[in-house]
Coordinates of C-alpha atoms and ligand atoms in Angstrom, one line a residue:
M246 CA 24.7 0.1 26.7
T247 CA 22.9 -1.6 23.2
V248 CA 20.2 -3.4 24.2
S249 CA 18.2 -5.5 20.6
Y250 CA 14.0 -4.9 20.7
K251 CA 14.5 -8.2 20.2
E252 CA 15.4 -9.4 23.7
L253 CA 13.1 -6.8 25.1
G254 CA 9.8 -8.1 23.6
F255 CA 9.2 -6.4 21.1
V256 CA 8.7 -7.0 17.0
N257 CA 9.2 -5.1 13.3
T258 CA 6.9 -4.3 11.8
K259 CA 7.6 -6.3 8.8
E260 CA 5.2 -9.3 10.0
M261 CA 2.8 -7.6 10.7
F262 CA 1.6 -5.1 7.7
A263 CA 1.7 -8.1 5.4
N264 CA -1.0 -8.9 7.4
A265 CA -2.6 -5.8 7.8
M266 CA -2.4 -5.5 3.9
K267 CA -3.2 -9.3 3.4
E268 CA -6.1 -9.4 5.1
G269 CA -7.7 -5.6 4.4
Y270 CA -6.9 -3.7 7.5
A271 CA -4.5 -1.2 9.6
V272 CA -2.2 -2.2 12.9
P273 CA -3.0 1.3 15.0
A274 CA 0.3 3.2 15.4
Y275 CA -0.6 5.1 19.1
N276 CA 1.5 7.9 20.2
F277 CA 2.3 8.4 24.1
N278 CA 3.9 10.3 26.6
N279 CA 3.0 8.9 30.0
M280 CA 1.8 5.4 32.3
E281 CA -1.9 6.0 31.6
Q282 CA -2.0 6.5 27.6
L283 CA 0.5 3.1 26.9
Q284 CA -1.4 1.2 29.8
A285 CA -4.6 1.7 27.8
I286 CA -3.3 1.6 24.7
V287 CA -1.9 -2.0 25.4
T288 CA -5.1 -3.1 27.4
A289 CA -7.4 -1.9 24.6
C290 CA -5.4 -3.1 22.3
V291 CA -4.5 -6.8 24.5
E292 CA -8.3 -7.2 25.1
S293 CA -9.3 -6.0 21.2
G294 CA -6.6 -9.0 20.2
S295 CA -4.8 -5.5 17.6
P296 CA -1.3 -6.1 16.8
V297 CA 0.0 -2.7 17.8
I298 CA 3.0 0.2 17.3
V299 CA 3.8 2.1 20.5
Q300 CA 4.9 5.7 19.1
V301 CA 7.2 7.9 21.2
S302 CA 8.1 11.6 19.4
S303 CA 11.5 13.0 20.1
G304 CA 8.6 15.6 21.7
A305 CA 7.9 13.0 24.6
R306 CA 11.2 11.7 24.6
K307 CA 12.3 15.2 25.8
Y308 CA 9.0 15.4 28.1
A309 CA 9.3 11.9 29.9
N310 CA 13.0 11.7 29.6
A311 CA 14.0 9.1 26.6
T312 CA 15.3 6.0 29.4
M313 CA 11.9 6.6 31.0
L314 CA 10.0 5.8 27.6
R315 CA 11.9 3.1 26.5
W316 CA 11.4 0.9 30.4
M317 CA 8.2 2.5 29.9
A318 CA 7.9 0.3 26.4
R319 CA 10.0 -2.5 28.1
G320 CA 7.0 -2.6 31.5
A321 CA 4.0 -3.1 28.9
V322 CA 5.5 -6.2 27.4
E323 CA 5.5 -8.0 30.3
M324 CA 2.1 -6.1 31.4
M325 CA 0.1 -7.9 27.9
K326 CA 1.3 -11.1 30.4
D327 CA -0.8 -9.8 33.4
I328 CA -3.7 -9.1 31.6
G329 CA -4.4 -11.9 28.8
K330 CA -3.4 -13.2 25.7
P331 CA 0.3 -11.3 24.4
V332 CA -0.4 -9.5 20.8
P333 CA 2.7 -8.6 19.0
I334 CA 3.9 -4.8 20.3
A335 CA 6.3 -2.6 18.0
L336 CA 8.2 0.2 20.2
H337 CA 8.7 3.3 16.9
L338 CA 10.2 6.4 16.4
D339 CA 7.0 9.0 15.1
H340 CA 9.0 11.3 13.6
G341 CA 12.7 10.5 13.1
D342 CA 14.6 13.9 12.6
S343 CA 18.3 12.8 12.4
F344 CA 20.4 9.7 11.8
E345 CA 21.5 10.4 15.2
L346 CA 18.6 10.3 17.0
C347 CA 17.1 7.4 15.1
K348 CA 20.7 5.4 15.8
D349 CA 19.9 6.2 19.4
C350 CA 16.9 4.2 18.8
I351 CA 17.8 1.6 17.2
D352 CA 20.9 1.2 20.0
S353 CA 17.9 1.3 23.1
G354 CA 15.5 -1.6 21.3
F355 CA 12.9 0.3 19.5
S356 CA 11.8 -2.0 16.9
S357 CA 11.3 0.7 14.3
V358 CA 12.1 4.0 13.0
M359 CA 10.6 7.6 11.6
I360 CA 12.8 8.5 9.2
D361 CA 11.4 11.7 8.4
G362 CA 12.8 13.5 5.5
S363 CA 9.6 14.7 3.8
H364 CA 10.3 18.9 4.3
L365 CA 14.1 18.2 2.5
P366 CA 15.1 18.6 -1.4
Y367 CA 14.3 15.1 -2.4
E368 CA 18.1 13.7 -3.5
E369 CA 18.6 14.6 0.7
N370 CA 15.3 13.2 1.7
I371 CA 16.5 9.5 -0.8
A372 CA 20.5 10.4 0.8
L373 CA 19.1 10.8 4.6
T374 CA 16.4 8.1 4.3
K375 CA 18.6 5.6 2.9
K376 CA 21.8 5.9 5.7
V377 CA 18.9 5.7 8.2
V378 CA 17.8 2.0 6.3
E379 CA 21.6 1.2 5.7
Y380 CA 22.3 1.1 9.8
A381 CA 18.2 -0.2 10.9
H382 CA 17.8 -3.2 8.5
A383 CA 21.4 -4.2 9.6
N384 CA 19.7 -4.6 13.2
D385 CA 16.9 -6.0 11.6
V386 CA 14.7 -3.2 12.5
T387 CA 12.6 -1.9 9.8
V388 CA 12.6 2.2 8.9
E389 CA 9.2 4.0 7.9
A390 CA 10.1 7.3 5.5
E391 CA 8.0 10.3 3.9
L392 CA 7.2 11.5 0.4
G393 CA 5.0 14.6 0.8
V394 CA 4.1 17.6 3.8
L395 CA 1.3 17.2 6.1
A396 CA -0.6 20.5 7.0
G397 CA -0.1 21.5 10.7
I398 CA 2.5 21.1 13.3
E399 CA 5.4 17.4 13.2
D400 CA 7.0 18.1 16.5
E401 CA 8.7 21.7 15.7
V402 CA 8.3 21.9 11.5
S403 CA 4.9 23.5 10.5
A404 CA 3.8 23.2 7.4
E405 CA 1.0 26.3 6.7
H406 CA -0.3 24.2 3.5
H407 CA -0.4 20.4 1.8
T408 CA 2.2 19.4 -0.6
Y409 CA 0.3 16.2 -2.1
T410 CA 2.5 12.9 -2.5
D411 CA 3.4 13.1 -6.1
P412 CA 2.9 9.6 -7.2
A413 CA 5.8 9.7 -10.2
Q414 CA 8.8 9.4 -6.9
V415 CA 7.8 7.2 -5.0
E416 CA 9.0 3.5 -7.3
D417 CA 12.3 5.5 -7.1
F418 CA 12.5 6.6 -4.0
V419 CA 11.0 4.0 -2.5
K420 CA 14.3 1.9 -5.0
R421 CA 16.6 4.3 -4.2
T422 CA 16.3 3.9 0.2
G423 CA 15.2 0.5 0.5
C424 CA 12.8 1.9 3.7
D425 CA 10.1 -0.7 4.4
S426 CA 7.4 1.2 4.1
L427 CA 6.0 5.2 3.4
A428 CA 4.2 7.4 4.7
I429 CA 2.2 9.9 2.7
S430 CA 0.3 13.1 2.0
I431 CA -3.5 12.6 0.9
G432 CA -5.5 15.4 3.0
T433 CA -4.6 14.4 6.6
S434 CA -2.9 17.4 8.5
H435 CA -2.2 17.1 12.4
G436 CA -3.7 18.0 15.5
A437 CA -7.3 19.0 16.2
Y438 CA -8.0 21.2 13.3
K439 CA -7.6 19.9 10.2
F440 CA -10.2 21.5 7.9
K441 CA -11.1 25.2 8.4
V442 CA -15.2 24.6 7.0
K443 CA -18.2 26.7 9.0
P444 CA -20.6 24.3 11.6
G445 CA -22.7 21.8 9.0
E446 CA -20.7 21.8 6.0
S447 CA -18.5 18.3 5.6
V448 CA -15.2 18.7 4.9
P449 CA -13.1 17.9 1.9
P450 CA -12.5 14.0 0.7
L451 CA -9.3 12.6 1.4
R452 CA -7.6 12.4 -2.2
F453 CA -7.4 8.4 -2.8
D454 CA -6.6 9.2 -6.5
I455 CA -3.4 9.7 -5.1
L456 CA -3.2 6.9 -2.7
E457 CA -3.6 4.6 -5.2
E458 CA -1.4 5.6 -7.9
V459 CA 0.8 5.1 -5.5
S460 CA -0.1 1.3 -4.6
N461 CA -0.5 1.1 -8.6
R462 CA 3.5 1.9 -9.1
L463 CA 4.4 -0.4 -5.6
P464 CA 1.7 -2.9 -5.0
G465 CA 2.1 -4.7 -2.0
F466 CA 4.1 -2.1 0.1
P467 CA 2.5 -1.0 3.0
I468 CA 1.1 2.7 3.1
V469 CA 1.7 4.6 6.3
L470 CA -0.7 7.3 7.2
H471 CA -0.3 10.3 9.5
G472 CA -3.1 13.0 10.9
A473 CA -5.7 10.2 11.2
S474 CA -7.0 11.4 14.4
S475 CA -11.0 12.0 14.4
V476 CA -11.9 15.0 16.5
D477 CA -14.9 13.1 17.4
Q478 CA -17.1 15.4 18.3
K479 CA -18.2 14.6 21.5
A480 CA -15.0 14.7 22.8
V481 CA -14.9 18.1 21.9
A482 CA -18.1 19.2 22.9
T483 CA -17.1 18.0 27.2
I484 CA -14.1 20.1 26.5
N485 CA -16.5 22.9 26.1
Q486 CA -18.7 22.3 28.5
Y487 CA -16.7 21.8 31.4
G488 CA -13.9 25.4 30.4
G489 CA -12.3 24.1 27.0
K490 CA -12.1 26.1 24.6
L491 CA -11.9 24.2 21.4
D492 CA -13.4 25.6 18.2
N493 CA -13.9 24.0 14.7
A494 CA -11.5 21.6 16.0
V495 CA -12.6 18.7 12.9
G496 CA -11.3 15.7 11.8
I497 CA -10.8 12.6 10.1
P498 CA -13.9 11.3 9.8
E499 CA -14.2 7.6 10.6
D500 CA -15.5 6.5 7.0
Q501 CA -13.0 7.7 4.9
L502 CA -9.9 5.9 7.8
R503 CA -12.3 2.7 7.2
K504 CA -11.4 3.3 3.1
A505 CA -8.2 3.6 3.8
A506 CA -7.9 1.0 6.0
K507 CA -9.0 -1.9 3.4
S508 CA -6.3 -0.2 0.9
A509 CA -2.7 -0.3 0.9
V510 CA -3.0 1.7 4.3
C511 CA -1.2 -0.4 7.1
K512 CA -0.6 2.1 9.8
I513 CA -2.7 4.5 11.0
N514 CA -1.4 7.2 13.0
V515 CA -3.4 8.7 16.1
D516 CA -2.2 10.9 18.7
S517 CA -4.8 13.8 19.2
D518 CA -8.2 11.7 20.1
G519 CA -6.2 10.3 23.1
R520 CA -5.3 14.3 23.8
L521 CA -9.1 15.0 23.7
V522 CA -10.5 12.0 24.8
M523 CA -7.8 12.3 28.1
T524 CA -8.6 16.2 28.0
A525 CA -12.2 15.9 28.3
A526 CA -12.4 12.9 31.1
V527 CA -9.8 15.1 33.7
R528 CA -11.7 18.7 33.2
K529 CA -15.2 16.4 33.7
V530 CA -14.1 15.5 37.0
F531 CA -11.8 18.9 38.4
V532 CA -15.5 20.8 37.4
T533 CA -17.9 18.0 38.5
K534 CA -15.6 16.9 42.0
P535 CA -14.4 19.8 42.6
E536 CA -13.0 18.2 46.2
E537 CA -10.4 15.9 44.3
F538 CA -6.7 16.0 44.5
D539 CA -6.0 12.1 44.1
P540 CA -4.5 12.3 40.8
R541 CA -5.5 9.2 41.1
K542 CA -9.7 10.0 40.7
Y543 CA -9.1 11.9 37.4
L544 CA -5.9 10.3 35.6
G545 CA -8.0 7.1 36.7
P546 CA -10.9 7.8 34.7
A547 CA -9.2 9.2 31.9
R548 CA -7.2 5.4 31.6
T549 CA -11.1 3.9 31.5
D550 CA -12.6 6.4 28.5
L551 CA -8.7 5.9 26.4
I552 CA -9.5 1.9 26.6
A553 CA -12.6 2.1 24.8
M554 CA -11.5 5.1 22.5
Y555 CA -8.8 2.8 20.9
K556 CA -10.7 -0.8 21.6
E557 CA -13.8 0.9 19.4
K558 CA -11.4 2.5 16.9
N559 CA -9.8 -1.5 16.8
Q560 CA -12.8 -2.9 15.5
S561 CA -15.0 -0.1 13.7
V562 CA -12.8 1.8 12.3
L563 CA -8.6 0.0 11.6
G564 CA -10.2 -3.6 11.3
S565 CA -7.7 -5.1 13.8
A566 CA -9.3 -6.3 16.2
N567 CA -9.1 -10.5 16.5
R568 CA -6.6 -10.4 13.6
V569 CA -3.5 -11.7 15.8
K570 CA -4.7 -16.0 16.3
Ligands
G3H157 O1 3.2 14.9 14.3 C1 3.0 14.4 15.7 C2 2.5 13.3 16.3 O2 1.3 14.1 17.5 C3 4.0 14.0 18.3 O3 3.9 14.9 18.9 O4 5.5 15.5 18.4 O5 4.1 17.1 20.5 O6 5.2 14.7 20.5 P1 4.6 16.3 19.7
13P158 P1 -3.6 13.3 15.2 O1 -3.2 14.4 15.7 O2 -4.4 13.3 13.7 O3 -3.7 12.3 16.0 O4 -1.9 12.7 13.9 C1 -0.6 12.1 14.6 C2 0.2 11.4 14.0 O5 0.6 11.4 12.8 C3 1.2 11.1 14.6 O6 2.9 11.2 13.6
ZN159 ZN1 2.2 12.3 11.9

C-alpha cells in the first residue's frame, strides 16, 4: 500500500531548513531504532519547542522491521498531541544506498530521504542522486545527497580516511542533481572514536574553510553535517565505571558544532551520543541494582537521561530550542 507522508502528519525539510538558514540554527536529526529512543527524541523536542527530523538507517529498518518503525514514527506524531504543542516532524531515511530503498521509503510515508552516493565515482553519484530526486520531487519529498567521504562506518560501508568535499564540485553537483540539501565532509566521522588523540590533547578543528567555500558557492543552500556526536565524556566514564570498555572515545567539541549551526549547516546528525547515554544508564542499573529484571526499570532511566541530553543539545548546541512559534 502506498501512503503519502502528508496523510501521516510529517513535513518535508523545505520549510524547516529555510527557517534554520534564516535564523542561524540547525535542525536536529536524531536516529532511532526502538521505542524508548523515539519517545525521548519526541518528548525532548516538544518540550524544547524544536523542529525535529527522526531518522532511520537501513540497519534500523532491518533491526526493528521497516513496517514497525514507520508506524512507530506515526505514533510519535500522535503522541506529540498528548504531551504538548506539536512541532514539525520529518521522517527521514539516513544513508539510503539505492534508488529502490529510497522509493520504498517514499512510497511508505517518509517525507525526506538521503541518497548516499558519496562512495561512487562523481558521475555515478550524480546519476543516482538525480534519479532519486526525480521520483522524490514528484511526491513532494525532499532529498539529501552527499559529496566527500567521512571516515568511519556508514552502515555496511567503512572508510579509513576522510575525503574532504571538494568545493569546486558543489555547484555542478547541486545544479545537475536538483538535490535539496548536501552533506559534506569537513572532518567529522561516524561513531564514538572520531579522532586518535592522547589524553589531554585537543582534537583537530573541523575544516571550516571548506564549509565557508561551499556556502559561498551555494548561497542560501542547506548543508548537512553527519558524524556530529560530541561523545560526552561523562557518559563514557559511567559506561567504563560500570563494566564497559570504551577506550579513547572522542567526539566533536560542542563549540565547533555551535559555530557550524550558526552557518549554512541546517541539519546536524546525532546517533552515537544517544547510544552512549542509553548504555551508561542501563549499565548503571545493572550494576547498582542487580536484583532488577524488569526492562522498564533500566530502559525507563535510559529514556529519562536521553530526554535531558537531547534537550540540552537543542538548547545549547544546535540552537533549535524555542524556534517553533
Ligand atoms: O550513519 C550511521 C548512523 O549512526 C546509523 O548507524 O547504520 O548502525 O544504524 P546504523
Ligand atoms: P554520529 O555517529 O556522530 O552520531 O553520527 C550519526 C550520523 O551521522 C547518522 O547519519
Ligand atoms: Zn551519517
